[in-house]
């Protein structure tokens, strides 16, 4: 395995991991927001509500952080794919196809959570 195909495999894994994290934090934020709303509706103790709000804020912060990391990872993998297209044999490799597929999926996720 050449260094470029190895890097493609690593970067594709990085992109897939970050998109999973972004989805996970988004689901977690929704759950936290529902929990806060339920607590307020039931008249829970204000300190408990503040704690739940803090947890939701942390999740929201992680979404922003994951988006930044995913944006950087997409830039890196796009550069690597551009370089690899010119190399003989790599553009036809499984790693190249997997990296392109991971990029397309991650871009969809990035767009979904950029709004």
PDB file of N, CA, C and O in Angstrom, residues 44-86:
ATOM      1  N   UNK A  44     -39.683  21.735  37.954  1.00  0.00           N
ATOM      2  CA  UNK A  44     -38.530  21.182  38.670  1.00  0.00           C
ATOM      3  C   UNK A  44     -37.736  22.306  39.339  1.00  0.00           C
ATOM      4  O   UNK A  44     -37.876  23.488  39.002  1.00  0.00           O
ATOM      5  N   UNK A  45     -36.922  21.922  40.274  1.00  0.00           N
ATOM      6  CA  UNK A  45     -36.075  22.853  40.996  1.00  0.00           C
ATOM      7  C   UNK A  45     -35.224  23.658  40.011  1.00  0.00           C
ATOM      8  O   UNK A  45     -34.689  23.111  39.044  1.00  0.00           O
ATOM      9  N   UNK A  46     -35.086  24.953  40.261  1.00  0.00           N
ATOM     10  CA  UNK A  46     -34.376  25.828  39.325  1.00  0.00           C
ATOM     11  C   UNK A  46     -32.908  25.431  39.145  1.00  0.00           C
ATOM     12  O   UNK A  46     -32.348  25.567  38.060  1.00  0.00           O
ATOM     13  N   UNK A  47     -32.284  24.930  40.188  1.00  0.00           N
ATOM     14  CA  UNK A  47     -30.882  24.512  40.042  1.00  0.00           C
ATOM     15  C   UNK A  47     -30.769  23.280  39.140  1.00  0.00           C
ATOM     16  O   UNK A  47     -29.812  23.159  38.371  1.00  0.00           O
ATOM     17  N   UNK A  48     -31.742  22.374  39.224  1.00  0.00           N
ATOM     18  CA  UNK A  48     -31.747  21.209  38.342  1.00  0.00           C
ATOM     19  C   UNK A  48     -31.960  21.633  36.895  1.00  0.00           C
ATOM     20  O   UNK A  48     -31.327  21.098  35.976  1.00  0.00           O
ATOM     21  N   UNK A  49     -32.846  22.609  36.691  1.00  0.00           N
ATOM     22  CA  UNK A  49     -33.107  23.113  35.338  1.00  0.00           C
ATOM     23  C   UNK A  49     -31.848  23.778  34.782  1.00  0.00           C
ATOM     24  O   UNK A  49     -31.478  23.551  33.621  1.00  0.00           O
ATOM     25  N   UNK A  50     -31.183  24.591  35.603  1.00  0.00           N
ATOM     26  CA  UNK A  50     -29.944  25.251  35.155  1.00  0.00           C
ATOM     27  C   UNK A  50     -28.880  24.223  34.787  1.00  0.00           C
ATOM     28  O   UNK A  50     -28.167  24.389  33.795  1.00  0.00           O
ATOM     29  N   UNK A  51     -28.789  23.159  35.583  1.00  0.00           N
ATOM     30  CA  UNK A  51     -27.812  22.108  35.291  1.00  0.00           C
ATOM     31  C   UNK A  51     -28.145  21.435  33.959  1.00  0.00           C
ATOM     32  O   UNK A  51     -27.260  21.198  33.141  1.00  0.00           O
ATOM     33  N   UNK A  52     -29.407  21.151  33.726  1.00  0.00           N
ATOM     34  CA  UNK A  52     -29.824  20.531  32.466  1.00  0.00           C
ATOM     35  C   UNK A  52     -29.575  21.479  31.291  1.00  0.00           C
ATOM     36  O   UNK A  52     -29.170  21.043  30.204  1.00  0.00           O
ATOM     37  N   UNK A  53     -29.795  22.769  31.493  1.00  0.00           N
ATOM     38  CA  UNK A  53     -29.515  23.755  30.444  1.00  0.00           C
ATOM     39  C   UNK A  53     -28.023  23.817  30.136  1.00  0.00           C
ATOM     40  O   UNK A  53     -27.621  23.945  28.973  1.00  0.00           O
ATOM     41  N   UNK A  54     -27.215  23.692  31.185  1.00  0.00           N
ATOM     42  CA  UNK A  54     -25.763  23.692  30.995  1.00  0.00           C
ATOM     43  C   UNK A  54     -25.325  22.488  30.162  1.00  0.00           C
ATOM     44  O   UNK A  54     -24.463  22.615  29.280  1.00  0.00           O
ATOM     45  N   UNK A  55     -25.915  21.347  30.430  1.00  0.00           N
ATOM     46  CA  UNK A  55     -25.603  20.139  29.657  1.00  0.00           C
ATOM     47  C   UNK A  55     -25.985  20.347  28.188  1.00  0.00           C
ATOM     48  O   UNK A  55     -25.229  19.989  27.275  1.00  0.00           O
ATOM     49  N   UNK A  56     -27.145  20.959  27.938  1.00  0.00           N
ATOM     50  CA  UNK A  56     -27.583  21.229  26.571  1.00  0.00           C
ATOM     51  C   UNK A  56     -26.631  22.212  25.884  1.00  0.00           C
ATOM     52  O   UNK A  56     -26.304  22.046  24.697  1.00  0.00           O
ATOM     53  N   UNK A  57     -26.176  23.218  26.620  1.00  0.00           N
ATOM     54  CA  UNK A  57     -25.220  24.179  26.060  1.00  0.00           C
ATOM     55  C   UNK A  57     -23.909  23.502  25.695  1.00  0.00           C
ATOM     56  O   UNK A  57     -23.292  23.834  24.672  1.00  0.00           O
ATOM     57  N   UNK A  58     -23.463  22.562  26.519  1.00  0.00           N
ATOM     58  CA  UNK A  58     -22.243  21.820  26.219  1.00  0.00           C
ATOM     59  C   UNK A  58     -22.394  21.018  24.929  1.00  0.00           C
ATOM     60  O   UNK A  58     -21.476  20.976  24.104  1.00  0.00           O
ATOM     61  N   UNK A  59     -23.540  20.399  24.765  1.00  0.00           N
ATOM     62  CA  UNK A  59     -23.796  19.630  23.542  1.00  0.00           C
ATOM     63  C   UNK A  59     -23.791  20.549  22.325  1.00  0.00           C
ATOM     64  O   UNK A  59     -23.230  20.218  21.285  1.00  0.00           O
ATOM     65  N   UNK A  60     -24.411  21.717  22.458  1.00  0.00           N
ATOM     66  CA  UNK A  60     -24.436  22.683  21.356  1.00  0.00           C
ATOM     67  C   UNK A  60     -23.021  23.144  21.019  1.00  0.00           C
ATOM     68  O   UNK A  60     -22.672  23.299  19.842  1.00  0.00           O
ATOM     69  N   UNK A  61     -22.204  23.340  22.026  1.00  0.00           N
ATOM     70  CA  UNK A  61     -20.815  23.730  21.799  1.00  0.00           C
ATOM     71  C   UNK A  61     -20.023  22.657  21.073  1.00  0.00           C
ATOM     72  O   UNK A  61     -19.191  22.955  20.216  1.00  0.00           O
ATOM     73  N   UNK A  62     -20.306  21.412  21.414  1.00  0.00           N
ATOM     74  CA  UNK A  62     -19.611  20.309  20.757  1.00  0.00           C
ATOM     75  C   UNK A  62     -20.026  20.185  19.294  1.00  0.00           C
ATOM     76  O   UNK A  62     -19.220  19.780  18.459  1.00  0.00           O
ATOM     77  N   UNK A  63     -21.263  20.545  18.987  1.00  0.00           N
ATOM     78  CA  UNK A  63     -21.703  20.519  17.590  1.00  0.00           C
ATOM     79  C   UNK A  63     -20.874  21.507  16.778  1.00  0.00           C
ATOM     80  O   UNK A  63     -20.378  21.181  15.700  1.00  0.00           O
ATOM     81  N   UNK A  64     -20.698  22.714  17.302  1.00  0.00           N
ATOM     82  CA  UNK A  64     -19.877  23.705  16.610  1.00  0.00           C
ATOM     83  C   UNK A  64     -18.442  23.239  16.445  1.00  0.00           C
ATOM     84  O   UNK A  64     -17.835  23.409  15.383  1.00  0.00           O
ATOM     85  N   UNK A  65     -17.905  22.638  17.490  1.00  0.00           N
ATOM     86  CA  UNK A  65     -16.536  22.133  17.444  1.00  0.00           C
ATOM     87  C   UNK A  65     -16.401  21.020  16.406  1.00  0.00           C
ATOM     88  O   UNK A  65     -15.449  21.014  15.611  1.00  0.00           O
ATOM     89  N   UNK A  66     -17.333  20.096  16.388  1.00  0.00           N
ATOM     90  CA  UNK A  66     -17.303  18.996  15.416  1.00  0.00           C
ATOM     91  C   UNK A  66     -17.441  19.507  13.991  1.00  0.00           C
ATOM     92  O   UNK A  66     -16.809  18.987  13.069  1.00  0.00           O
ATOM     93  N   UNK A  67     -18.278  20.523  13.802  1.00  0.00           N
ATOM     94  CA  UNK A  67     -18.429  21.112  12.467  1.00  0.00           C
ATOM     95  C   UNK A  67     -17.107  21.702  11.986  1.00  0.00           C
ATOM     96  O   UNK A  67     -16.732  21.536  10.826  1.00  0.00           O
ATOM     97  N   UNK A  68     -16.392  22.381  12.878  1.00  0.00           N
ATOM     98  CA  UNK A  68     -15.097  22.952  12.505  1.00  0.00           C
ATOM     99  C   UNK A  68     -14.101  21.858  12.153  1.00  0.00           C
ATOM    100  O   UNK A  68     -13.374  21.960  11.158  1.00  0.00           O
ATOM    101  N   UNK A  69     -14.067  20.810  12.961  1.00  0.00           N
ATOM    102  CA  UNK A  69     -13.151  19.703  12.691  1.00  0.00           C
ATOM    103  C   UNK A  69     -13.505  18.999  11.391  1.00  0.00           C
ATOM    104  O   UNK A  69     -12.622  18.631  10.608  1.00  0.00           O
ATOM    105  N   UNK A  70     -14.810  18.822  11.143  1.00  0.00           N
ATOM    106  CA  UNK A  70     -15.242  18.165   9.918  1.00  0.00           C
ATOM    107  C   UNK A  70     -14.904  19.025   8.700  1.00  0.00           C
ATOM    108  O   UNK A  70     -14.471  18.504   7.668  1.00  0.00           O
ATOM    109  N   UNK A  71     -15.070  20.324   8.833  1.00  0.00           N
ATOM    110  CA  UNK A  71     -14.725  21.225   7.729  1.00  0.00           C
ATOM    111  C   UNK A  71     -13.234  21.117   7.399  1.00  0.00           C
ATOM    112  O   UNK A  71     -12.847  21.037   6.225  1.00  0.00           O
ATOM    113  N   UNK A  72     -12.396  21.079   8.412  1.00  0.00           N
ATOM    114  CA  UNK A  72     -10.951  20.939   8.205  1.00  0.00           C
ATOM    115  C   UNK A  72     -10.622  19.579   7.583  1.00  0.00           C
ATOM    116  O   UNK A  72      -9.801  19.493   6.666  1.00  0.00           O
ATOM    117  N   UNK A  73     -11.281  18.533   8.069  1.00  0.00           N
ATOM    118  CA  UNK A  73     -11.041  17.190   7.537  1.00  0.00           C
ATOM    119  C   UNK A  73     -11.467  17.097   6.075  1.00  0.00           C
ATOM    120  O   UNK A  73     -10.785  16.462   5.265  1.00  0.00           O
ATOM    121  N   UNK A  74     -12.585  17.735   5.745  1.00  0.00           N
ATOM    122  CA  UNK A  74     -13.030  17.732   4.348  1.00  0.00           C
ATOM    123  C   UNK A  74     -12.036  18.467   3.460  1.00  0.00           C
ATOM    124  O   UNK A  74     -11.758  18.024   2.336  1.00  0.00           O
ATOM    125  N   UNK A  75     -11.491  19.568   3.947  1.00  0.00           N
ATOM    126  CA  UNK A  75     -10.464  20.279   3.180  1.00  0.00           C
ATOM    127  C   UNK A  75      -9.241  19.409   2.947  1.00  0.00           C
ATOM    128  O   UNK A  75      -8.714  19.339   1.822  1.00  0.00           O
ATOM    129  N   UNK A  76      -8.816  18.715   3.991  1.00  0.00           N
ATOM    130  CA  UNK A  76      -7.645  17.840   3.877  1.00  0.00           C
ATOM    131  C   UNK A  76      -7.886  16.706   2.888  1.00  0.00           C
ATOM    132  O   UNK A  76      -7.036  16.403   2.055  1.00  0.00           O
ATOM    133  N   UNK A  77      -9.057  16.088   2.988  1.00  0.00           N
ATOM    134  CA  UNK A  77      -9.311  14.940   2.110  1.00  0.00           C
ATOM    135  C   UNK A  77      -9.524  15.386   0.662  1.00  0.00           C
ATOM    136  O   UNK A  77      -9.129  14.698  -0.268  1.00  0.00           O
ATOM    137  N   UNK A  78     -10.102  16.569   0.458  1.00  0.00           N
ATOM    138  CA  UNK A  78     -10.239  17.093  -0.902  1.00  0.00           C
ATOM    139  C   UNK A  78      -8.867  17.328  -1.522  1.00  0.00           C
ATOM    140  O   UNK A  78      -8.643  16.987  -2.696  1.00  0.00           O
ATOM    141  N   UNK A  79      -7.948  17.905  -0.752  1.00  0.00           N
ATOM    142  CA  UNK A  79      -6.580  18.120  -1.250  1.00  0.00           C
ATOM    143  C   UNK A  79      -5.914  16.800  -1.592  1.00  0.00           C
ATOM    144  O   UNK A  79      -5.271  16.664  -2.637  1.00  0.00           O
ATOM    145  N   UNK A  80      -6.071  15.833  -0.714  1.00  0.00           N
ATOM    146  CA  UNK A  80      -5.464  14.526  -0.925  1.00  0.00           C
ATOM    147  C   UNK A  80      -6.060  13.830  -2.147  1.00  0.00           C
ATOM    148  O   UNK A  80      -5.336  13.222  -2.942  1.00  0.00           O
ATOM    149  N   UNK A  81      -7.384  13.934  -2.307  1.00  0.00           N
ATOM    150  CA  UNK A  81      -8.024  13.339  -3.479  1.00  0.00           C
ATOM    151  C   UNK A  81      -7.547  14.002  -4.762  1.00  0.00           C
ATOM    152  O   UNK A  81      -7.332  13.333  -5.780  1.00  0.00           O
ATOM    153  N   UNK A  82      -7.378  15.318  -4.723  1.00  0.00           N
ATOM    154  CA  UNK A  82      -6.868  16.038  -5.891  1.00  0.00           C
ATOM    155  C   UNK A  82      -5.479  15.578  -6.284  1.00  0.00           C
ATOM    156  O   UNK A  82      -5.177  15.394  -7.467  1.00  0.00           O
ATOM    157  N   UNK A  83      -4.631  15.393  -5.289  1.00  0.00           N
ATOM    158  CA  UNK A  83      -3.276  14.901  -5.549  1.00  0.00           C
ATOM    159  C   UNK A  83      -3.298  13.464  -6.061  1.00  0.00           C
ATOM    160  O   UNK A  83      -2.542  13.093  -6.954  1.00  0.00           O
ATOM    161  N   UNK A  84      -4.174  12.651  -5.501  1.00  0.00           N
ATOM    162  CA  UNK A  84      -4.214  11.224  -5.834  1.00  0.00           C
ATOM    163  C   UNK A  84      -4.759  10.976  -7.241  1.00  0.00           C
ATOM    164  O   UNK A  84      -4.406   9.980  -7.862  1.00  0.00           O
ATOM    165  N   UNK A  85      -5.609  11.880  -7.723  1.00  0.00           N
ATOM    166  CA  UNK A  85      -6.162  11.679  -9.071  1.00  0.00           C
ATOM    167  C   UNK A  85      -5.070  11.651 -10.132  1.00  0.00           C
ATOM    168  O   UNK A  85      -5.201  10.972 -11.138  1.00  0.00           O
ATOM    169  N   UNK A  86      -4.008  12.367  -9.884  1.00  0.00           N
ATOM    170  CA  UNK A  86      -2.918  12.409 -10.852  1.00  0.00           C
ATOM    171  C   UNK A  86      -1.975  11.225 -10.767  1.00  0.00           C
ATOM    172  O   UNK A  86      -1.184  10.992 -11.675  1.00  0.00           O
TER     173      UNK A  86
END
